[in-house]
């Protein structure tokens, strides 16, 4: 399978790139749509591996789906409840959203511990304690959660830590629980507003999404609807960073720049030539970028998912930059690979210290997770000579058609089959 790409670096980029629907929204919207036990049609759905995995699980649950172009139709009218313990669940961390949906529909769910990117500890204790507060009995054994309730009771849940997943999972369960629920210290990401809007489109009642306090009035039944997925703010940010590094004139369209304000602020501060409209970002040739100190934090602050691509960009800035990673302390696997290419980066605790500018040289590199893979694509695009990037499978999980999108701008990226090239054979990455 195409897990290695060859990238010939130092090509300037020009042209227009179109943003797809949000991965972190659609992986929550798909499980949430099951609440309707009816037909829900999504538009602006990205073609990414995480969606494919979730659709495999849906068919296992006897849910009919049709994915045509960017339109995904889900018919959950004949959904059945089965133990979710297969490999597909392990592949996608967002599989945990099936917990909220199946508890709401059947008062019961059996599911294996979800997987996802290896970026550090990823517990789901906040999800579990929230469900327990809602009258659910949770047993955990051999990496399997067995959750049961006579009926879900609406409750006030105070999250001891801001968590996107816990906020969304509880909101999904609360949508059909008895009575009124409140989530305090809720996460505020746009993806949470998207799921709340879907529940409201299905006839539910969610107020306050996007703030730290969300109120959910439990419904007895929800119905089908049509819904458009919001643009992917992390895909937008990734291409904005690539444009800042190599663009002469790059137009990023079909995005929502209001979801990217923290990154836009940072790029302007380091000297990137940016013009910002509501749904278009224009990046022009930017030189003499300056260093900066940044911290990752929950939305609306700078997102951890863009920490890795920004690390690569800052290898080209003049001076010492420090990125403090406050969400996932171990989200630093890309640093070893960047230093192999000639970067000068050190990691102390959760501080990433980048000395620039440094000349990057193409070599064999290995992506270990989705956003780390994207940061290595940027590094290879910047580097002198050829790079062979292994682990492209991680990138396919969250970036729709990234190779064609970048080649259309002037990049030189091609898939290499194992054995096509002895260089690709002896990777130890
Ligand atoms: C979502 O993950 C995103 N994934 C992540 O994007 C993103 O990095 C993350 O939010 C933070 O913004 C999806 O939306 C599918 P969290 P999630 O619960 O929900 C800790 C990508 O690259 N925590 O907000 O799993 C957790 O360990 C991915 O697209 C608990 O301690 O993240 C982390 O330190 C990577 N207990 C912090 O909270 C819990 O029960 C924030 O996690 C849950 C989380």
mmCIF file of N, CA, C and O in Angstrom, residues 142-183:
data_model
loop_
_atom_site.group_PDB
_atom_site.id
_atom_site.type_symbol
_atom_site.label_atom_id
_atom_site.label_comp_id
_atom_site.label_asym_id
_atom_site.label_seq_id
_atom_site.Cartn_x
_atom_site.Cartn_y
_atom_site.Cartn_z
ATOM 1 N N UNK A 142 -9.695 -6.027 30.674
ATOM 2 C CA UNK A 142 -8.978 -6.410 29.437
ATOM 3 C C UNK A 142 -9.224 -5.421 28.303
ATOM 4 O O UNK A 142 -9.574 -5.809 27.181
ATOM 5 N N UNK A 143 -9.091 -4.144 28.598
ATOM 6 C CA UNK A 143 -9.215 -3.068 27.596
ATOM 7 C C UNK A 143 -10.619 -2.937 27.011
ATOM 8 O O UNK A 143 -10.806 -2.342 25.947
ATOM 9 N N UNK A 144 -11.622 -3.546 27.680
ATOM 10 C CA UNK A 144 -13.023 -3.450 27.202
ATOM 11 C C UNK A 144 -13.870 -2.727 28.261
ATOM 12 O O UNK A 144 -13.789 -3.055 29.444
ATOM 13 N N UNK A 145 -14.636 -1.725 27.801
ATOM 14 C CA UNK A 145 -15.597 -1.035 28.682
ATOM 15 C C UNK A 145 -16.983 -1.646 28.459
ATOM 16 O O UNK A 145 -17.445 -1.738 27.316
ATOM 17 N N UNK A 146 -17.633 -2.063 29.573
ATOM 18 C CA UNK A 146 -19.028 -2.502 29.503
ATOM 19 C C UNK A 146 -19.855 -1.498 30.300
ATOM 20 O O UNK A 146 -19.624 -1.307 31.485
ATOM 21 N N UNK A 147 -20.749 -0.785 29.591
ATOM 22 C CA UNK A 147 -21.516 0.309 30.218
ATOM 23 C C UNK A 147 -23.011 -0.013 30.140
ATOM 24 O O UNK A 147 -23.498 -0.353 29.063
ATOM 25 N N UNK A 148 -23.689 0.100 31.294
ATOM 26 C CA UNK A 148 -25.132 -0.214 31.319
ATOM 27 C C UNK A 148 -25.864 0.800 32.188
ATOM 28 O O UNK A 148 -25.304 1.317 33.160
ATOM 29 N N UNK A 149 -27.138 1.090 31.864
ATOM 30 C CA UNK A 149 -27.957 1.944 32.711
ATOM 31 C C UNK A 149 -29.426 1.564 32.546
ATOM 32 O O UNK A 149 -29.827 1.167 31.447
ATOM 33 N N UNK A 150 -30.228 1.604 33.640
ATOM 34 C CA UNK A 150 -31.675 1.397 33.471
ATOM 35 C C UNK A 150 -32.269 2.527 32.624
ATOM 36 O O UNK A 150 -33.116 2.308 31.775
ATOM 37 N N UNK A 151 -31.783 3.748 32.871
ATOM 38 C CA UNK A 151 -32.073 4.859 31.945
ATOM 39 C C UNK A 151 -31.138 6.005 32.260
ATOM 40 O O UNK A 151 -30.726 6.192 33.407
ATOM 41 N N UNK A 152 -30.781 6.756 31.224
ATOM 42 C CA UNK A 152 -29.835 7.869 31.360
ATOM 43 C C UNK A 152 -30.529 9.044 32.046
ATOM 44 O O UNK A 152 -31.606 9.467 31.613
ATOM 45 N N UNK A 153 -29.914 9.549 33.114
ATOM 46 C CA UNK A 153 -30.521 10.680 33.817
ATOM 47 C C UNK A 153 -29.711 11.947 33.540
ATOM 48 O O UNK A 153 -28.483 11.951 33.711
ATOM 49 N N UNK A 154 -30.390 12.997 33.126
ATOM 50 C CA UNK A 154 -29.719 14.282 32.884
ATOM 51 C C UNK A 154 -29.079 14.771 34.167
ATOM 52 O O UNK A 154 -29.661 14.646 35.239
ATOM 53 N N UNK A 155 -27.843 15.257 34.077
ATOM 54 C CA UNK A 155 -27.119 15.681 35.278
ATOM 55 C C UNK A 155 -26.281 16.920 34.974
ATOM 56 O O UNK A 155 -26.049 17.244 33.812
ATOM 57 N N UNK A 156 -25.776 17.538 36.029
ATOM 58 C CA UNK A 156 -24.728 18.558 35.855
ATOM 59 C C UNK A 156 -23.374 17.873 36.004
ATOM 60 O O UNK A 156 -23.120 17.207 37.013
ATOM 61 N N UNK A 157 -22.545 17.972 34.968
ATOM 62 C CA UNK A 157 -21.212 17.352 34.993
ATOM 63 C C UNK A 157 -20.174 18.471 34.911
ATOM 64 O O UNK A 157 -20.201 19.273 33.970
ATOM 65 N N UNK A 158 -19.321 18.520 35.931
ATOM 66 C CA UNK A 158 -18.244 19.525 35.918
ATOM 67 C C UNK A 158 -16.959 18.819 35.485
ATOM 68 O O UNK A 158 -16.469 17.930 36.184
ATOM 69 N N UNK A 159 -16.439 19.160 34.306
ATOM 70 C CA UNK A 159 -15.224 18.492 33.805
ATOM 71 C C UNK A 159 -13.999 19.057 34.526
ATOM 72 O O UNK A 159 -13.783 20.273 34.516
ATOM 73 N N UNK A 160 -13.219 18.167 35.145
ATOM 74 C CA UNK A 160 -12.064 18.692 35.914
ATOM 75 C C UNK A 160 -10.947 19.171 34.988
ATOM 76 O O UNK A 160 -9.997 19.817 35.407
ATOM 77 N N UNK A 161 -11.095 18.837 33.709
ATOM 78 C CA UNK A 161 -10.093 19.275 32.725
ATOM 79 C C UNK A 161 -10.862 19.570 31.434
ATOM 80 O O UNK A 161 -11.837 18.873 31.126
ATOM 81 N N UNK A 162 -10.439 20.565 30.679
ATOM 82 C CA UNK A 162 -11.124 20.869 29.412
ATOM 83 C C UNK A 162 -10.839 19.725 28.439
ATOM 84 O O UNK A 162 -9.674 19.402 28.175
ATOM 85 N N UNK A 163 -11.884 19.100 27.938
ATOM 86 C CA UNK A 163 -11.709 17.947 27.037
ATOM 87 C C UNK A 163 -12.715 18.001 25.899
ATOM 88 O O UNK A 163 -13.928 17.988 26.145
ATOM 89 N N UNK A 164 -12.201 18.057 24.663
ATOM 90 C CA UNK A 164 -13.074 18.063 23.480
ATOM 91 C C UNK A 164 -13.910 16.787 23.469
ATOM 92 O O UNK A 164 -15.139 16.817 23.376
ATOM 93 N N UNK A 165 -13.236 15.655 23.589
ATOM 94 C CA UNK A 165 -13.928 14.368 23.476
ATOM 95 C C UNK A 165 -14.971 14.164 24.546
ATOM 96 O O UNK A 165 -16.101 13.754 24.252
ATOM 97 N N UNK A 166 -14.613 14.484 25.781
ATOM 98 C CA UNK A 166 -15.579 14.278 26.876
ATOM 99 C C UNK A 166 -16.776 15.211 26.704
ATOM 100 O O UNK A 166 -17.933 14.799 26.897
ATOM 101 N N UNK A 167 -16.514 16.453 26.310
ATOM 102 C CA UNK A 167 -17.623 17.412 26.109
ATOM 103 C C UNK A 167 -18.595 16.881 25.065
ATOM 104 O O UNK A 167 -19.807 16.835 25.281
ATOM 105 N N UNK A 168 -18.071 16.425 23.931
ATOM 106 C CA UNK A 168 -18.938 15.953 22.834
ATOM 107 C C UNK A 168 -19.625 14.647 23.207
ATOM 108 O O UNK A 168 -20.842 14.487 23.018
ATOM 109 N N UNK A 169 -18.880 13.701 23.793
ATOM 110 C CA UNK A 169 -19.454 12.392 24.131
ATOM 111 C C UNK A 169 -20.620 12.536 25.104
ATOM 112 O O UNK A 169 -21.676 11.918 24.932
ATOM 113 N N UNK A 170 -20.440 13.398 26.113
ATOM 114 C CA UNK A 170 -21.502 13.615 27.111
ATOM 115 C C UNK A 170 -22.682 14.345 26.483
ATOM 116 O O UNK A 170 -23.844 14.004 26.747
ATOM 117 N N UNK A 171 -22.396 15.290 25.599
ATOM 118 C CA UNK A 171 -23.478 16.041 24.935
ATOM 119 C C UNK A 171 -24.349 15.079 24.118
ATOM 120 O O UNK A 171 -25.575 15.162 24.125
ATOM 121 N N UNK A 172 -23.688 14.121 23.454
ATOM 122 C CA UNK A 172 -24.427 13.135 22.639
ATOM 123 C C UNK A 172 -25.338 12.300 23.551
ATOM 124 O O UNK A 172 -26.532 12.118 23.276
ATOM 125 N N UNK A 173 -24.801 11.822 24.675
ATOM 126 C CA UNK A 173 -25.619 11.002 25.593
ATOM 127 C C UNK A 173 -26.752 11.830 26.194
ATOM 128 O O UNK A 173 -27.908 11.376 26.305
ATOM 129 N N UNK A 174 -26.451 13.088 26.537
ATOM 130 C CA UNK A 174 -27.442 13.960 27.202
ATOM 131 C C UNK A 174 -28.609 14.294 26.280
ATOM 132 O O UNK A 174 -29.701 14.583 26.744
ATOM 133 N N UNK A 175 -28.366 14.233 24.959
ATOM 134 C CA UNK A 175 -29.399 14.643 23.994
ATOM 135 C C UNK A 175 -30.675 13.820 24.134
ATOM 136 O O UNK A 175 -31.765 14.299 23.809
ATOM 137 N N UNK A 176 -30.547 12.547 24.616
ATOM 138 C CA UNK A 176 -31.729 11.675 24.788
ATOM 139 C C UNK A 176 -31.908 11.244 26.243
ATOM 140 O O UNK A 176 -32.645 10.299 26.530
ATOM 141 N N UNK A 177 -31.205 11.923 27.172
ATOM 142 C CA UNK A 177 -31.332 11.546 28.596
ATOM 143 C C UNK A 177 -32.604 12.163 29.177
ATOM 144 O O UNK A 177 -33.197 13.061 28.579
ATOM 145 N N UNK A 178 -33.008 11.646 30.362
ATOM 146 C CA UNK A 178 -34.196 12.218 31.026
ATOM 147 C C UNK A 178 -33.825 13.544 31.672
ATOM 148 O O UNK A 178 -32.904 13.590 32.480
ATOM 149 N N UNK A 179 -34.523 14.615 31.295
ATOM 150 C CA UNK A 179 -34.322 15.885 32.002
ATOM 151 C C UNK A 179 -33.219 16.738 31.414
ATOM 152 O O UNK A 179 -32.691 16.479 30.337
ATOM 153 N N UNK A 180 -32.841 17.742 32.227
ATOM 154 C CA UNK A 180 -31.889 18.749 31.759
ATOM 155 C C UNK A 180 -30.488 18.403 32.256
ATOM 156 O O UNK A 180 -30.314 17.983 33.403
ATOM 157 N N UNK A 181 -29.496 18.576 31.388
ATOM 158 C CA UNK A 181 -28.088 18.371 31.774
ATOM 159 C C UNK A 181 -27.316 19.665 31.568
ATOM 160 O O UNK A 181 -27.693 20.489 30.723
ATOM 161 N N UNK A 182 -26.242 19.781 32.352
ATOM 162 C CA UNK A 182 -25.337 20.926 32.175
ATOM 163 C C UNK A 182 -23.899 20.397 32.162
ATOM 164 O O UNK A 182 -23.550 19.534 32.992
ATOM 165 N N UNK A 183 -23.095 20.869 31.229
ATOM 166 C CA UNK A 183 -21.655 20.553 31.238
ATOM 167 C C UNK A 183 -20.915 21.832 31.606
ATOM 168 O O UNK A 183 -21.011 22.835 30.888
#
